[in-house]
mmCIF file of C-alpha atoms in Angstrom:
data_model
loop_
_atom_site.group_PDB
_atom_site.id
_atom_site.type_symbol
_atom_site.label_atom_id
_atom_site.label_comp_id
_atom_site.label_asym_id
_atom_site.label_seq_id
_atom_site.Cartn_x
_atom_site.Cartn_y
_atom_site.Cartn_z
ATOM 1 C CA UNK A 1 48.016 -74.710 -16.030
ATOM 2 C CA UNK A 2 49.298 -76.609 -19.060
ATOM 3 C CA UNK A 3 49.420 -73.598 -21.375
ATOM 4 C CA UNK A 4 53.230 -73.196 -21.542
ATOM 5 C CA UNK A 5 54.655 -76.541 -22.683
ATOM 6 C CA UNK A 6 57.794 -75.161 -24.347
ATOM 7 C CA UNK A 7 58.907 -72.949 -21.438
ATOM 8 C CA UNK A 8 58.170 -75.828 -19.062
ATOM 9 C CA UNK A 9 60.385 -78.163 -21.090
ATOM 10 C CA UNK A 10 63.175 -75.566 -21.043
ATOM 11 C CA UNK A 11 62.840 -75.126 -17.274
ATOM 12 C CA UNK A 12 62.999 -78.874 -16.657
ATOM 13 C CA UNK A 13 66.093 -79.098 -18.855
ATOM 14 C CA UNK A 14 67.761 -76.339 -16.812
ATOM 15 C CA UNK A 15 66.960 -78.204 -13.586
ATOM 16 C CA UNK A 16 68.262 -81.500 -14.985
ATOM 17 C CA UNK A 17 71.471 -79.739 -16.022
ATOM 18 C CA UNK A 18 72.325 -78.572 -12.492
ATOM 19 C CA UNK A 19 75.693 -79.631 -11.097
ATOM 20 C CA UNK A 20 75.832 -82.046 -8.181
ATOM 21 C CA UNK A 21 73.315 -84.634 -7.085
ATOM 22 C CA UNK A 22 70.263 -85.081 -9.348
ATOM 23 C CA UNK A 23 67.162 -83.133 -8.334
ATOM 24 C CA UNK A 24 63.785 -84.810 -7.864
ATOM 25 C CA UNK A 25 61.033 -82.838 -9.622
ATOM 26 C CA UNK A 26 57.253 -82.784 -9.243
ATOM 27 C CA UNK A 27 55.186 -80.964 -11.858
ATOM 28 C CA UNK A 28 51.707 -80.098 -10.581
ATOM 29 C CA UNK A 29 49.053 -79.704 -13.268
ATOM 30 C CA UNK A 30 46.788 -77.244 -11.476
ATOM 31 C CA UNK A 31 43.457 -77.878 -13.152
ATOM 32 C CA UNK A 32 45.019 -78.144 -16.613
ATOM 33 C CA UNK A 33 46.198 -81.071 -18.724
ATOM 34 C CA UNK A 34 48.916 -83.222 -17.211
ATOM 35 C CA UNK A 35 52.091 -82.642 -19.257
ATOM 36 C CA UNK A 36 53.970 -85.567 -20.731
ATOM 37 C CA UNK A 37 57.234 -84.919 -18.895
ATOM 38 C CA UNK A 38 57.489 -87.809 -16.432
ATOM 39 C CA UNK A 39 60.732 -89.781 -16.640
ATOM 40 C CA UNK A 40 61.308 -93.503 -16.285
ATOM 41 C CA UNK A 41 63.794 -93.025 -13.443
ATOM 42 C CA UNK A 42 61.214 -91.146 -11.387
ATOM 43 C CA UNK A 43 63.250 -87.947 -11.238
ATOM 44 C CA UNK A 44 60.339 -86.076 -12.824
ATOM 45 C CA UNK A 45 56.844 -86.948 -11.663
ATOM 46 C CA UNK A 46 53.496 -85.364 -12.435
ATOM 47 C CA UNK A 47 50.414 -84.755 -10.313
ATOM 48 C CA UNK A 48 47.113 -83.792 -11.911
ATOM 49 C CA UNK A 49 44.579 -81.791 -9.921
ATOM 50 C CA UNK A 50 40.978 -81.874 -11.210
ATOM 51 C CA UNK A 51 40.552 -78.126 -10.731
ATOM 52 C CA UNK A 52 42.673 -75.036 -10.227
ATOM 53 C CA UNK A 53 43.136 -74.914 -6.457
ATOM 54 C CA UNK A 54 45.298 -71.791 -6.615
ATOM 55 C CA UNK A 55 49.004 -71.105 -6.385
ATOM 56 C CA UNK A 56 49.657 -71.829 -2.675
ATOM 57 C CA UNK A 57 47.586 -75.013 -2.541
ATOM 58 C CA UNK A 58 49.185 -76.283 -5.745
ATOM 59 C CA UNK A 59 52.657 -75.663 -4.379
ATOM 60 C CA UNK A 60 51.762 -77.384 -1.122
ATOM 61 C CA UNK A 61 50.686 -80.458 -3.077
ATOM 62 C CA UNK A 62 54.002 -80.548 -4.901
ATOM 63 C CA UNK A 63 56.039 -80.064 -1.728
ATOM 64 C CA UNK A 64 54.145 -82.823 0.076
ATOM 65 C CA UNK A 65 55.037 -85.265 -2.709
ATOM 66 C CA UNK A 66 58.778 -84.771 -2.180
ATOM 67 C CA UNK A 67 60.961 -86.331 0.502
ATOM 68 C CA UNK A 68 63.753 -83.761 0.546
ATOM 69 C CA UNK A 69 65.461 -81.331 2.927
ATOM 70 C CA UNK A 70 64.881 -78.271 0.723
ATOM 71 C CA UNK A 71 62.099 -77.599 -1.786
ATOM 72 C CA UNK A 72 62.559 -75.306 -4.805
ATOM 73 C CA UNK A 73 59.456 -73.603 -6.181
ATOM 74 C CA UNK A 74 59.925 -72.505 -9.794
ATOM 75 C CA UNK A 75 57.413 -70.867 -12.136
ATOM 76 C CA UNK A 76 56.852 -72.975 -15.233
ATOM 77 C CA UNK A 77 57.943 -70.166 -17.571
ATOM 78 C CA UNK A 78 61.187 -69.584 -15.693
ATOM 79 C CA UNK A 79 64.671 -70.913 -16.394
ATOM 80 C CA UNK A 80 67.868 -71.464 -14.410
ATOM 81 C CA UNK A 81 70.637 -70.256 -16.752
ATOM 82 C CA UNK A 82 73.405 -71.048 -14.261
ATOM 83 C CA UNK A 83 74.003 -74.806 -13.726
ATOM 84 C CA UNK A 84 75.619 -73.977 -10.401
ATOM 85 C CA UNK A 85 72.443 -72.784 -8.658
ATOM 86 C CA UNK A 86 71.783 -76.072 -6.857
ATOM 87 C CA UNK A 87 75.309 -76.169 -5.469
ATOM 88 C CA UNK A 88 75.023 -72.559 -4.268
ATOM 89 C CA UNK A 89 71.814 -73.449 -2.462
ATOM 90 C CA UNK A 90 73.253 -76.595 -0.920
ATOM 91 C CA UNK A 91 76.200 -74.575 0.391
ATOM 92 C CA UNK A 92 73.947 -71.819 1.770
ATOM 93 C CA UNK A 93 71.633 -74.139 3.684
ATOM 94 C CA UNK A 94 74.542 -76.224 4.984
ATOM 95 C CA UNK A 95 76.446 -73.178 6.203
ATOM 96 C CA UNK A 96 73.501 -71.724 8.158
ATOM 97 C CA UNK A 97 71.224 -74.215 9.917
ATOM 98 C CA UNK A 98 68.695 -71.445 10.694
ATOM 99 C CA UNK A 99 68.433 -70.295 7.086
ATOM 100 C CA UNK A 100 64.851 -71.125 6.204
ATOM 101 C CA UNK A 101 64.137 -69.502 2.846
ATOM 102 C CA UNK A 102 66.223 -68.232 -0.067
ATOM 103 C CA UNK A 103 64.629 -65.852 -2.557
ATOM 104 C CA UNK A 104 66.208 -65.712 -6.031
ATOM 105 C CA UNK A 105 66.723 -62.690 -8.266
ATOM 106 C CA UNK A 106 64.296 -62.706 -11.188
ATOM 107 C CA UNK A 107 65.739 -61.346 -14.439
ATOM 108 C CA UNK A 108 63.892 -60.669 -17.672
ATOM 109 C CA UNK A 109 65.712 -62.716 -20.367
ATOM 110 C CA UNK A 110 65.208 -60.040 -23.028
ATOM 111 C CA UNK A 111 66.271 -56.908 -21.140
ATOM 112 C CA UNK A 112 68.374 -58.472 -18.348
ATOM 113 C CA UNK A 113 66.559 -56.238 -15.872
ATOM 114 C CA UNK A 114 64.793 -57.013 -12.611
ATOM 115 C CA UNK A 115 61.386 -55.515 -11.915
ATOM 116 C CA UNK A 116 61.194 -53.479 -8.733
ATOM 117 C CA UNK A 117 58.354 -55.645 -7.382
ATOM 118 C CA UNK A 118 60.640 -58.673 -7.630
ATOM 119 C CA UNK A 119 63.095 -57.316 -5.062
ATOM 120 C CA UNK A 120 61.671 -58.364 -1.658
ATOM 121 C CA UNK A 121 62.615 -55.295 0.351
ATOM 122 C CA UNK A 122 61.572 -51.649 0.586
ATOM 123 C CA UNK A 123 64.833 -50.277 -0.828
ATOM 124 C CA UNK A 124 64.672 -52.022 -4.178
ATOM 125 C CA UNK A 125 66.833 -49.684 -6.244
ATOM 126 C CA UNK A 126 69.732 -52.122 -6.526
ATOM 127 C CA UNK A 127 68.473 -55.643 -7.330
ATOM 128 C CA UNK A 128 72.052 -56.967 -7.366
ATOM 129 C CA UNK A 129 72.457 -56.429 -3.611
ATOM 130 C CA UNK A 130 71.923 -59.575 -1.555
ATOM 131 C CA UNK A 131 70.882 -59.600 2.074
ATOM 132 C CA UNK A 132 68.371 -60.650 4.731
ATOM 133 C CA UNK A 133 64.704 -59.967 3.944
ATOM 134 C CA UNK A 134 61.257 -60.473 5.463
ATOM 135 C CA UNK A 135 59.432 -61.928 2.464
ATOM 136 C CA UNK A 136 60.296 -63.825 -0.704
ATOM 137 C CA UNK A 137 59.279 -64.536 -4.304
ATOM 138 C CA UNK A 138 57.054 -67.592 -4.502
ATOM 139 C CA UNK A 139 57.972 -68.684 -8.025
ATOM 140 C CA UNK A 140 61.727 -68.406 -7.543
ATOM 141 C CA UNK A 141 62.726 -69.655 -4.126
ATOM 142 C CA UNK A 142 64.078 -72.490 -2.018
ATOM 143 C CA UNK A 143 62.466 -73.393 1.318
ATOM 144 C CA UNK A 144 63.765 -75.748 3.955
ATOM 145 C CA UNK A 145 61.270 -78.575 4.489
ATOM 146 C CA UNK A 146 61.373 -77.968 8.247
ATOM 147 C CA UNK A 147 60.013 -74.465 7.649
ATOM 148 C CA UNK A 148 57.058 -75.856 5.729
ATOM 149 C CA UNK A 149 56.407 -78.337 8.550
ATOM 150 C CA UNK A 150 56.744 -75.851 11.431
ATOM 151 C CA UNK A 151 54.920 -72.939 9.817
ATOM 152 C CA UNK A 152 52.192 -75.054 8.223
ATOM 153 C CA UNK A 153 53.026 -74.468 4.563
ATOM 154 C CA UNK A 154 51.531 -71.834 2.307
ATOM 155 C CA UNK A 155 47.941 -70.735 3.114
ATOM 156 C CA UNK A 156 45.723 -72.687 0.711
ATOM 157 C CA UNK A 157 42.737 -70.332 0.935
ATOM 158 C CA UNK A 158 44.703 -67.323 -0.294
ATOM 159 C CA UNK A 159 44.580 -68.798 -3.832
ATOM 160 C CA UNK A 160 46.736 -65.951 -5.199
ATOM 161 C CA UNK A 161 48.592 -62.985 -3.655
ATOM 162 C CA UNK A 162 50.528 -62.536 -0.394
ATOM 163 C CA UNK A 163 50.782 -66.240 0.385
ATOM 164 C CA UNK A 164 54.580 -65.900 0.443
ATOM 165 C CA UNK A 165 54.495 -63.097 3.011
ATOM 166 C CA UNK A 166 52.142 -65.119 5.210
ATOM 167 C CA UNK A 167 54.622 -68.015 5.271
ATOM 168 C CA UNK A 168 57.595 -65.669 5.645
ATOM 169 C CA UNK A 169 56.136 -63.968 8.707
ATOM 170 C CA UNK A 170 55.384 -67.298 10.351
ATOM 171 C CA UNK A 171 58.890 -68.553 9.529
ATOM 172 C CA UNK A 172 60.432 -65.450 11.090
ATOM 173 C CA UNK A 173 58.276 -65.925 14.156
ATOM 174 C CA UNK A 174 59.652 -69.476 14.464
ATOM 175 C CA UNK A 175 63.190 -68.093 14.428
ATOM 176 C CA UNK A 176 64.137 -68.827 10.809
ATOM 177 C CA UNK A 177 65.963 -66.352 8.586
ATOM 178 C CA UNK A 178 65.300 -65.387 4.966
ATOM 179 C CA UNK A 179 67.904 -64.327 2.416
ATOM 180 C CA UNK A 180 67.599 -62.609 -0.938
ATOM 181 C CA UNK A 181 70.421 -63.943 -3.113
ATOM 182 C CA UNK A 182 71.106 -61.778 -6.150
ATOM 183 C CA UNK A 183 73.657 -64.299 -7.431
ATOM 184 C CA UNK A 184 70.987 -67.011 -7.743
ATOM 185 C CA UNK A 185 69.050 -66.097 -10.861
ATOM 186 C CA UNK A 186 65.821 -67.306 -12.429
ATOM 187 C CA UNK A 187 65.098 -65.772 -15.819
ATOM 188 C CA UNK A 188 61.419 -64.986 -16.299
ATOM 189 C CA UNK A 189 59.592 -62.694 -18.738
ATOM 190 C CA UNK A 190 58.633 -59.325 -17.248
ATOM 191 C CA UNK A 191 54.932 -59.214 -16.421
ATOM 192 C CA UNK A 192 52.383 -57.120 -14.546
ATOM 193 C CA UNK A 193 50.511 -58.650 -11.590
ATOM 194 C CA UNK A 194 47.399 -56.787 -12.744
ATOM 195 C CA UNK A 195 47.236 -59.119 -15.769
ATOM 196 C CA UNK A 196 45.184 -61.438 -13.551
ATOM 197 C CA UNK A 197 41.507 -60.490 -13.482
ATOM 198 C CA UNK A 198 41.312 -61.225 -9.755
ATOM 199 C CA UNK A 199 44.406 -59.214 -8.852
ATOM 200 C CA UNK A 200 42.833 -56.141 -7.216
ATOM 201 C CA UNK A 201 40.232 -58.080 -5.228
ATOM 202 C CA UNK A 202 42.573 -60.782 -3.956
ATOM 203 C CA UNK A 203 45.367 -58.323 -3.294
ATOM 204 C CA UNK A 204 43.060 -56.499 -0.878
ATOM 205 C CA UNK A 205 41.312 -59.538 0.586
ATOM 206 C CA UNK A 206 44.540 -61.379 1.288
ATOM 207 C CA UNK A 207 46.178 -58.272 2.715
ATOM 208 C CA UNK A 208 43.416 -58.184 5.320
ATOM 209 C CA UNK A 209 43.744 -61.920 5.944
ATOM 210 C CA UNK A 210 47.505 -61.549 6.298
ATOM 211 C CA UNK A 211 47.057 -58.931 9.001
ATOM 212 C CA UNK A 212 44.248 -60.761 10.797
ATOM 213 C CA UNK A 213 46.229 -64.014 10.868
ATOM 214 C CA UNK A 214 49.650 -62.740 11.827
ATOM 215 C CA UNK A 215 49.796 -59.284 13.398
ATOM 216 C CA UNK A 216 49.246 -58.199 17.000
ATOM 217 C CA UNK A 217 45.918 -56.362 17.031
ATOM 218 C CA UNK A 218 47.423 -52.870 17.610
ATOM 219 C CA UNK A 219 49.328 -53.167 14.313
ATOM 220 C CA UNK A 220 46.399 -54.378 12.193
ATOM 221 C CA UNK A 221 44.812 -50.937 11.524
ATOM 222 C CA UNK A 222 48.241 -49.358 11.007
ATOM 223 C CA UNK A 223 49.287 -51.961 8.449
ATOM 224 C CA UNK A 224 45.995 -51.954 6.537
ATOM 225 C CA UNK A 225 45.691 -48.179 6.701
ATOM 226 C CA UNK A 226 49.136 -47.657 5.209
ATOM 227 C CA UNK A 227 48.350 -50.023 2.350
ATOM 228 C CA UNK A 228 45.014 -48.331 1.683
ATOM 229 C CA UNK A 229 46.821 -45.001 1.355
ATOM 230 C CA UNK A 230 49.484 -46.518 -0.918
ATOM 231 C CA UNK A 231 46.852 -48.135 -3.131
ATOM 232 C CA UNK A 232 45.064 -44.835 -3.698
ATOM 233 C CA UNK A 233 48.337 -42.932 -4.148
ATOM 234 C CA UNK A 234 49.510 -45.336 -6.838
ATOM 235 C CA UNK A 235 46.636 -44.235 -9.028
ATOM 236 C CA UNK A 236 44.741 -47.445 -9.722
ATOM 237 C CA UNK A 237 41.828 -47.198 -12.148
ATOM 238 C CA UNK A 238 38.319 -46.614 -10.844
ATOM 239 C CA UNK A 239 37.400 -50.208 -11.646
ATOM 240 C CA UNK A 240 40.544 -51.423 -9.914
ATOM 241 C CA UNK A 241 39.765 -49.404 -6.788
ATOM 242 C CA UNK A 242 36.206 -50.764 -6.720
ATOM 243 C CA UNK A 243 37.541 -54.325 -6.954
ATOM 244 C CA UNK A 244 40.094 -53.509 -4.246
ATOM 245 C CA UNK A 245 37.358 -52.143 -1.963
ATOM 246 C CA UNK A 246 35.251 -55.267 -2.553
ATOM 247 C CA UNK A 247 38.201 -57.449 -1.634
ATOM 248 C CA UNK A 248 38.961 -55.369 1.453
ATOM 249 C CA UNK A 249 35.402 -55.884 2.714
ATOM 250 C CA UNK A 250 35.591 -59.578 1.856
ATOM 251 C CA UNK A 251 38.768 -59.880 3.903
ATOM 252 C CA UNK A 252 36.843 -58.817 6.996
ATOM 253 C CA UNK A 253 33.680 -60.814 6.286
ATOM 254 C CA UNK A 254 35.225 -64.163 5.378
ATOM 255 C CA UNK A 255 37.152 -66.481 7.717
ATOM 256 C CA UNK A 256 40.899 -66.099 7.310
ATOM 257 C CA UNK A 257 42.084 -69.329 8.905
ATOM 258 C CA UNK A 258 43.809 -69.768 12.261
ATOM 259 C CA UNK A 259 45.183 -66.686 13.963
ATOM 260 C CA UNK A 260 48.720 -66.900 15.343
ATOM 261 C CA UNK A 261 49.883 -63.328 16.045
ATOM 262 C CA UNK A 262 53.622 -62.906 15.877
ATOM 263 C CA UNK A 263 55.560 -62.082 19.003
ATOM 264 C CA UNK A 264 56.617 -58.490 19.565
ATOM 265 C CA UNK A 265 60.217 -59.674 19.372
ATOM 266 C CA UNK A 266 59.480 -60.708 15.765
ATOM 267 C CA UNK A 267 58.054 -57.243 15.078
ATOM 268 C CA UNK A 268 61.272 -55.740 16.416
ATOM 269 C CA UNK A 269 63.377 -58.194 14.406
ATOM 270 C CA UNK A 270 61.552 -57.231 11.198
ATOM 271 C CA UNK A 271 62.005 -53.563 12.056
ATOM 272 C CA UNK A 272 65.754 -54.064 12.425
ATOM 273 C CA UNK A 273 65.760 -55.842 9.066
ATOM 274 C CA UNK A 274 64.304 -52.691 7.503
ATOM 275 C CA UNK A 275 60.719 -53.761 7.002
ATOM 276 C CA UNK A 276 58.494 -53.385 10.076
ATOM 277 C CA UNK A 277 55.122 -55.084 9.546
ATOM 278 C CA UNK A 278 53.252 -51.836 9.082
ATOM 279 C CA UNK A 279 53.976 -51.346 5.372
#
C-alpha cells in the first residue's frame, strides 16, 4: 500500500542477505505509490496496480511475474532475521517433492512471542512445534509454483480473509502436503485482525464462500454452524456481530466462484492431520 517504506526497505535487505543463490523479488504496489526499490540488475522489480485489488489478487499478480519453482509471500512490514531461511526452504522442497506449502513462524520483534492466531493448527499452545498442517499464513509462506498452477492460485474475489485456507484445501485435494516450520521465522509486529474495518463482514462472507467452494454439501452446514457458535462465544461487540451477520448473508447471496468440492479422502486426510474441515 506504500505506507511502510522503512519496514519494506528492511525486509528487502533481509531477502538480499539470504545465503545461496540470489532471490528474484517483485514488489506489488496494491493501489498505492510505487516504491523506488527497483534494482538495475532486475533482482527487485515493481508492479503498480491502479487500485487496491485485495491481498489475494495482489499476491497472484506478483507470483505471475516470477519464473521460479517456489514463491515466497512476505508482508511488507516483516523481516527475515536468519540469513539461512532460503537454504532451509530449498532443502525442504528438494527433500520432499510433494511438499507444496511451507508456513513460517511469525514472531513479534519486541516480545519474541507468537500470537495464537499465527499458529495454523487447532492445538496452538506451543508455537515452536513444527509439523504438518491444513492451512498456512499468507504473509509468511513459501508455495511451490506447481501448487499455484494446479490449484488456480489464491481466490481473487476474497479480497481479504481465508484466501490461504481456500488454496490450502485445494492443494491438499490435489495431493500436496503443507508444513508449519517453527525454525523458519519472519518477525512481524503483533497486530489484531479486527484493525481492518472490513474484518467482521469479510470474515463471515469468505467463510461461507470457502465452504460453498470446497466442502461436500453435507459438511457445509456443520462447518458454518460451528463457526457461528464460535463467533458468538468469543464475545464480539454488537456492531461486530451485525457486520458478521451481514457478511454471512452476503456469502450466500453473492457468487463465490467455481465449486470444486474436495474428495472424502481429503476430508479423512485432514481429520487425521488434526483439523477436520468442520471447524
